[in-house]
């Protein structure tokens, strides 16, 4: 999915719009008419943060014994494109419109792992404004996330992913996808779960116009 | 979001409709034609539960070492309204239609924390039928949730939030939003994660008609 | 929801389409024009995996101290059908179109528990191609999931569920649903949380044409 976060490294041309913290009155719920701006450091901070090298920004996480993460991704389905799910090229009449290979499952697993670690997300590390990732195989992103996880001192506890798509049937490919996911994660099948649901023919997901995935992960301190 | 749960303190006028537990046959999956009603205590219980003070209802949680929570919130975007995300007023041509300030990120963080603790949700504690919360700054709700978390003997392990909106780009504000979230949570940035995804121009989220957020939290026993 | 995963036991007639693993170049992100097929074992594996008894496939999970799971389910709402939520028959003018009783809450709790354990999902264990489950009371599925959880050596830590529906108000029934859920789980109310959100009148969920639920669970090693 062209992620809003993928625009984290916004084009330098666009002047960074300034955001204003809302003054936060102690108890009274009524909002003050005059919204206090923080000093202009807010604008500077927003710009400065934006251009900091994505991966270095996150401070060293405290040694939590466990960390939870959630990833979500959605791609539009367009006729004639390949449908890659979990690194497996699934025969179908349409596939994902994306900068990379549009693998919603791998993207959302990557975001769940990076999210659990408090690290920059997939759009920050692999921005879709970077030609290097044009048509990229998402297993490249997966290997980076797994590397960062081990470097941060964590390993996968377990992972539970839910694919949402109306067609095609995923069941014939479930174990193949899961085993490829296990390979990429370096994890035992019993801690890597995948299930698929339809969207009952409603909305873009149910009308075969898009595909989405949710993943939750529990990481464990090594 | 005007939550169905926000109607927990349903107006006293509406007679509480009665719900019937479905008789649950031991093994045979076929549903009995006659659905047995529990004694009318069910209706009384539903009404009685409804008018119990929201916060007192939940019994003292057993001392689990960890608790997981998930929050979801969605608001419609309407032209001319402010767009407040994580307490930051983001420059945009539209904002959230809500009883409070419509801060989907803070609402869903609050619901994830209260949900993890098994406490009444944001709609029960701050019902949108209460004029006090009209236009309220959602940091008020956040402070209450954090207070209840500490009172229940828990602290934040880590939090992973995903914003879903088509526009504007969130990247220029990500660190500002995250640092405000850390302030409200009293937490280190490395355990508070935020990412944003678009909805690829499909459905209300992709057509810039709504904004949503998912948050997962892992709470730790103090 | 008629789950894509419910078709796991695909009708034997349909020849199993073959999926091809995408060749995964070491570093270079550019996708090779020629996609290497794994040997035809891939096709055999897909068919063979499909017809394996659903429950036996999953190897014995390693003794993780905690496991996280996420379930999602959605059903279309159609006039004149019963609306069963958490085993409670909620008075409404429409209900879920489903093979079983269409209880999105119980289905998604089952999928969260099975997902946390890395076991086959609700569609694999109770396929909607099986006449035995026609109109089935979803508490049958819940009891099986709880049985499998205990057999795997785990118990419920805590559970946080979010119902998404525009109508009717769930608040009058929240405690009744929650207590039925606790009965089915054999769990204390303080570790079983339920909240409801509307979808702000947008998309199928907001237009009263569907109902959905998300559930996260944290399971603990006994």
Short mmCIF file of C-alpha atoms in Angstrom, two decimals, chain A residues 13-218:
data_model
loop_
_atom_site.label_atom_id
_atom_site.label_comp_id
_atom_site.label_asym_id
_atom_site.label_seq_id
_atom_site.Cartn_x
_atom_site.Cartn_y
_atom_site.Cartn_z
CA UNK A 13 10.37 20.61 -2.18
CA UNK A 14 7.14 20.55 -0.18
CA UNK A 15 7.52 23.08 2.64
CA UNK A 16 6.74 21.20 5.83
CA UNK A 17 3.29 22.35 7.00
CA UNK A 18 3.36 23.27 10.68
CA UNK A 19 1.18 21.47 13.20
CA UNK A 20 0.06 23.15 16.37
CA UNK A 21 -0.28 21.31 19.67
CA UNK A 22 -3.67 22.05 21.08
CA UNK A 23 -3.37 23.75 24.44
CA UNK A 24 -4.49 21.12 26.93
CA UNK A 25 -6.50 22.68 29.75
CA UNK A 26 -6.12 20.75 33.02
CA UNK A 27 -9.60 19.47 33.77
CA UNK A 28 -12.14 21.65 32.02
CA UNK A 29 -13.19 19.74 28.90
CA UNK A 30 -14.26 22.92 27.05
CA UNK A 31 -11.71 23.76 24.32
CA UNK A 32 -10.10 27.26 24.70
CA UNK A 33 -11.00 29.46 21.71
CA UNK A 34 -7.35 30.57 21.32
CA UNK A 35 -5.14 27.54 20.38
CA UNK A 36 -1.67 28.15 21.77
CA UNK A 37 1.12 27.29 19.33
CA UNK A 38 4.22 25.82 20.81
CA UNK A 39 7.28 27.92 19.92
CA UNK A 40 8.30 27.54 16.27
CA UNK A 41 10.50 24.63 17.40
CA UNK A 42 7.47 22.54 16.52
CA UNK A 43 7.85 23.37 12.85
CA UNK A 44 11.63 22.90 13.03
CA UNK A 45 11.19 19.62 14.91
CA UNK A 46 8.72 18.34 12.31
CA UNK A 47 11.10 19.13 9.45
CA UNK A 48 14.21 17.99 11.29
CA UNK A 49 12.58 14.72 12.35
CA UNK A 50 11.47 14.15 8.80
CA UNK A 51 14.93 14.25 7.34
CA UNK A 52 16.67 12.28 10.09
CA UNK A 53 17.92 8.94 8.81
CA UNK A 54 14.84 6.77 9.29
CA UNK A 55 16.46 3.85 11.18
CA UNK A 56 18.78 5.80 13.50
CA UNK A 57 15.93 7.93 15.01
CA UNK A 58 14.52 5.30 17.37
CA UNK A 59 16.36 5.25 20.73
CA UNK A 60 17.52 1.91 22.13
CA UNK A 61 14.32 0.15 23.43
CA UNK A 62 14.33 -0.74 27.16
CA UNK A 63 14.64 -4.45 27.73
CA UNK A 64 10.94 -5.34 27.85
CA UNK A 65 10.52 -9.09 28.18
CA UNK A 66 7.73 -9.06 25.58
CA UNK A 67 6.58 -6.65 22.90
CA UNK A 68 3.34 -6.68 20.92
CA UNK A 69 2.97 -5.37 17.36
CA UNK A 70 0.14 -4.96 14.87
CA UNK A 71 0.43 -4.47 11.12
CA UNK A 72 -2.26 -3.63 8.57
CA UNK A 73 -1.88 -3.34 4.84
CA UNK A 74 -4.25 -3.01 1.88
CA UNK A 75 -3.65 -2.94 -1.87
CA UNK A 76 -6.00 -2.36 -4.78
CA UNK A 77 -6.40 -5.35 -7.11
CA UNK A 78 -6.04 -4.55 -10.81
CA UNK A 79 -6.51 -6.95 -13.77
CA UNK A 80 -3.38 -8.38 -15.32
CA UNK A 81 -1.04 -7.83 -12.37
CA UNK A 82 0.55 -10.72 -10.43
CA UNK A 83 -0.97 -11.65 -7.04
CA UNK A 84 1.94 -12.29 -4.66
CA UNK A 85 0.95 -13.41 -1.15
CA UNK A 86 3.61 -14.40 1.35
CA UNK A 87 6.13 -14.60 -1.49
CA UNK A 88 3.97 -17.04 -3.44
CA UNK A 89 2.69 -16.10 -6.87
CA UNK A 90 -0.96 -17.12 -6.72
CA UNK A 91 -2.72 -17.79 -10.04
CA UNK A 92 -5.49 -15.18 -10.39
CA UNK A 93 -6.86 -12.77 -12.99
CA UNK A 94 -5.69 -9.71 -11.04
CA UNK A 95 -3.03 -8.63 -8.65
CA UNK A 96 -1.81 -5.79 -6.49
CA UNK A 97 -1.18 -2.28 -7.74
CA UNK A 98 1.91 -1.25 -5.76
CA UNK A 99 5.38 0.25 -5.97
CA UNK A 100 6.91 -3.02 -4.81
CA UNK A 101 5.43 -6.47 -5.53
CA UNK A 102 2.37 -5.51 -3.44
CA UNK A 103 2.64 -8.47 -1.05
CA UNK A 104 0.09 -7.31 1.61
CA UNK A 105 0.91 -10.27 3.87
CA UNK A 106 4.66 -9.68 4.00
CA UNK A 107 4.20 -5.89 4.27
CA UNK A 108 1.92 -6.22 7.25
CA UNK A 109 4.20 -8.78 8.95
CA UNK A 110 7.12 -6.36 8.47
CA UNK A 111 5.07 -3.49 9.95
CA UNK A 112 3.99 -5.62 12.92
CA UNK A 113 7.62 -6.56 13.74
CA UNK A 114 8.96 -3.01 13.27
CA UNK A 115 5.97 -1.63 15.18
CA UNK A 116 6.57 -3.96 18.12
CA UNK A 117 10.17 -2.71 18.25
CA UNK A 118 9.22 0.97 17.96
CA UNK A 119 11.36 1.22 14.82
CA UNK A 120 10.59 3.23 11.67
CA UNK A 121 7.95 1.48 9.56
CA UNK A 122 8.17 -0.16 6.15
CA UNK A 123 7.31 3.08 4.38
CA UNK A 124 10.13 4.91 6.15
CA UNK A 125 12.80 2.27 5.60
CA UNK A 126 11.67 1.37 2.06
CA UNK A 127 9.90 4.51 0.81
CA UNK A 128 7.85 4.03 -2.34
CA UNK A 129 9.47 7.17 -3.69
CA UNK A 130 12.74 5.21 -4.04
CA UNK A 131 13.24 3.62 -7.48
CA UNK A 132 15.33 0.84 -5.89
CA UNK A 133 12.15 -0.71 -4.51
CA UNK A 134 10.19 -0.52 -7.75
CA UNK A 135 8.75 -4.03 -8.20
CA UNK A 136 10.89 -5.24 -5.31
CA UNK A 137 10.43 -8.70 -3.86
CA UNK A 138 9.01 -8.07 -0.38
CA UNK A 139 11.13 -10.83 1.11
CA UNK A 140 13.91 -8.19 1.00
CA UNK A 141 11.86 -6.11 3.45
CA UNK A 142 11.16 -9.18 5.59
CA UNK A 143 14.86 -10.05 5.90
CA UNK A 144 15.61 -6.49 6.99
CA UNK A 145 12.86 -6.56 9.64
CA UNK A 146 14.06 -9.94 10.97
CA UNK A 147 17.66 -8.61 11.07
CA UNK A 148 16.57 -5.49 12.98
CA UNK A 149 14.57 -7.68 15.39
CA UNK A 150 17.59 -9.81 16.26
CA UNK A 151 19.82 -6.74 16.47
CA UNK A 152 17.37 -5.24 18.97
CA UNK A 153 17.75 -8.39 21.10
CA UNK A 154 14.38 -9.95 20.34
CA UNK A 155 13.08 -13.09 18.64
CA UNK A 156 9.64 -14.06 17.40
CA UNK A 157 7.35 -15.44 20.09
CA UNK A 158 4.38 -16.06 17.81
CA UNK A 159 2.60 -14.43 14.89
CA UNK A 160 -1.05 -14.57 13.85
CA UNK A 161 -1.98 -13.18 10.42
CA UNK A 162 -5.41 -12.76 8.84
CA UNK A 163 -5.74 -12.26 5.08
CA UNK A 164 -8.96 -10.63 3.89
CA UNK A 165 -9.86 -11.21 0.23
CA UNK A 166 -12.91 -12.38 -1.68
CA UNK A 167 -11.06 -14.41 -4.32
CA UNK A 168 -9.29 -16.66 -5.06
CA UNK A 169 -9.59 -19.46 -2.49
CA UNK A 170 -6.43 -19.33 -0.38
CA UNK A 171 -6.84 -22.76 1.16
CA UNK A 172 -4.92 -24.64 -1.55
CA UNK A 173 -1.91 -22.39 -0.89
CA UNK A 174 -2.13 -21.85 2.86
CA UNK A 175 0.59 -24.29 3.88
CA UNK A 176 2.88 -23.21 1.03
CA UNK A 177 2.52 -19.56 2.05
CA UNK A 178 2.98 -20.41 5.71
CA UNK A 179 6.11 -22.45 5.07
CA UNK A 180 7.63 -19.61 3.00
CA UNK A 181 6.76 -17.19 5.81
CA UNK A 182 8.48 -19.53 8.30
CA UNK A 183 11.57 -19.65 6.09
CA UNK A 184 11.73 -15.85 5.94
CA UNK A 185 11.16 -15.54 9.70
CA UNK A 186 13.46 -18.41 10.60
CA UNK A 187 10.60 -19.65 12.75
CA UNK A 188 8.85 -22.95 13.52
CA UNK A 189 5.46 -23.42 11.76
CA UNK A 190 3.74 -23.84 15.10
CA UNK A 191 4.39 -20.16 15.97
CA UNK A 192 3.43 -18.74 12.56
CA UNK A 193 -0.30 -18.74 11.91
CA UNK A 194 -2.21 -17.71 8.80
CA UNK A 195 -5.93 -17.61 8.15
CA UNK A 196 -8.04 -16.11 5.41
CA UNK A 197 -11.50 -14.58 5.48
CA UNK A 198 -13.68 -13.19 2.75
CA UNK A 199 -15.41 -9.80 3.11
CA UNK A 200 -18.78 -11.23 2.19
CA UNK A 201 -19.05 -9.37 -1.13
CA UNK A 202 -19.34 -5.94 0.49
CA UNK A 203 -17.01 -2.94 0.09
CA UNK A 204 -13.84 -2.99 -2.01
CA UNK A 205 -12.55 -6.10 -0.23
CA UNK A 206 -15.77 -8.00 -0.86
CA UNK A 207 -16.01 -6.81 -4.47
CA UNK A 208 -12.57 -8.24 -5.39
CA UNK A 209 -11.18 -4.71 -5.84
CA UNK A 210 -8.72 -4.89 -2.96
CA UNK A 211 -6.94 -7.27 -0.60
CA UNK A 212 -5.92 -6.57 3.02
CA UNK A 213 -4.14 -8.25 5.90
CA UNK A 214 -3.87 -7.82 9.68
CA UNK A 215 -0.99 -9.34 11.64
CA UNK A 216 -0.30 -9.40 15.36
CA UNK A 217 3.08 -10.50 16.72
CA UNK A 218 4.44 -11.15 20.20
#
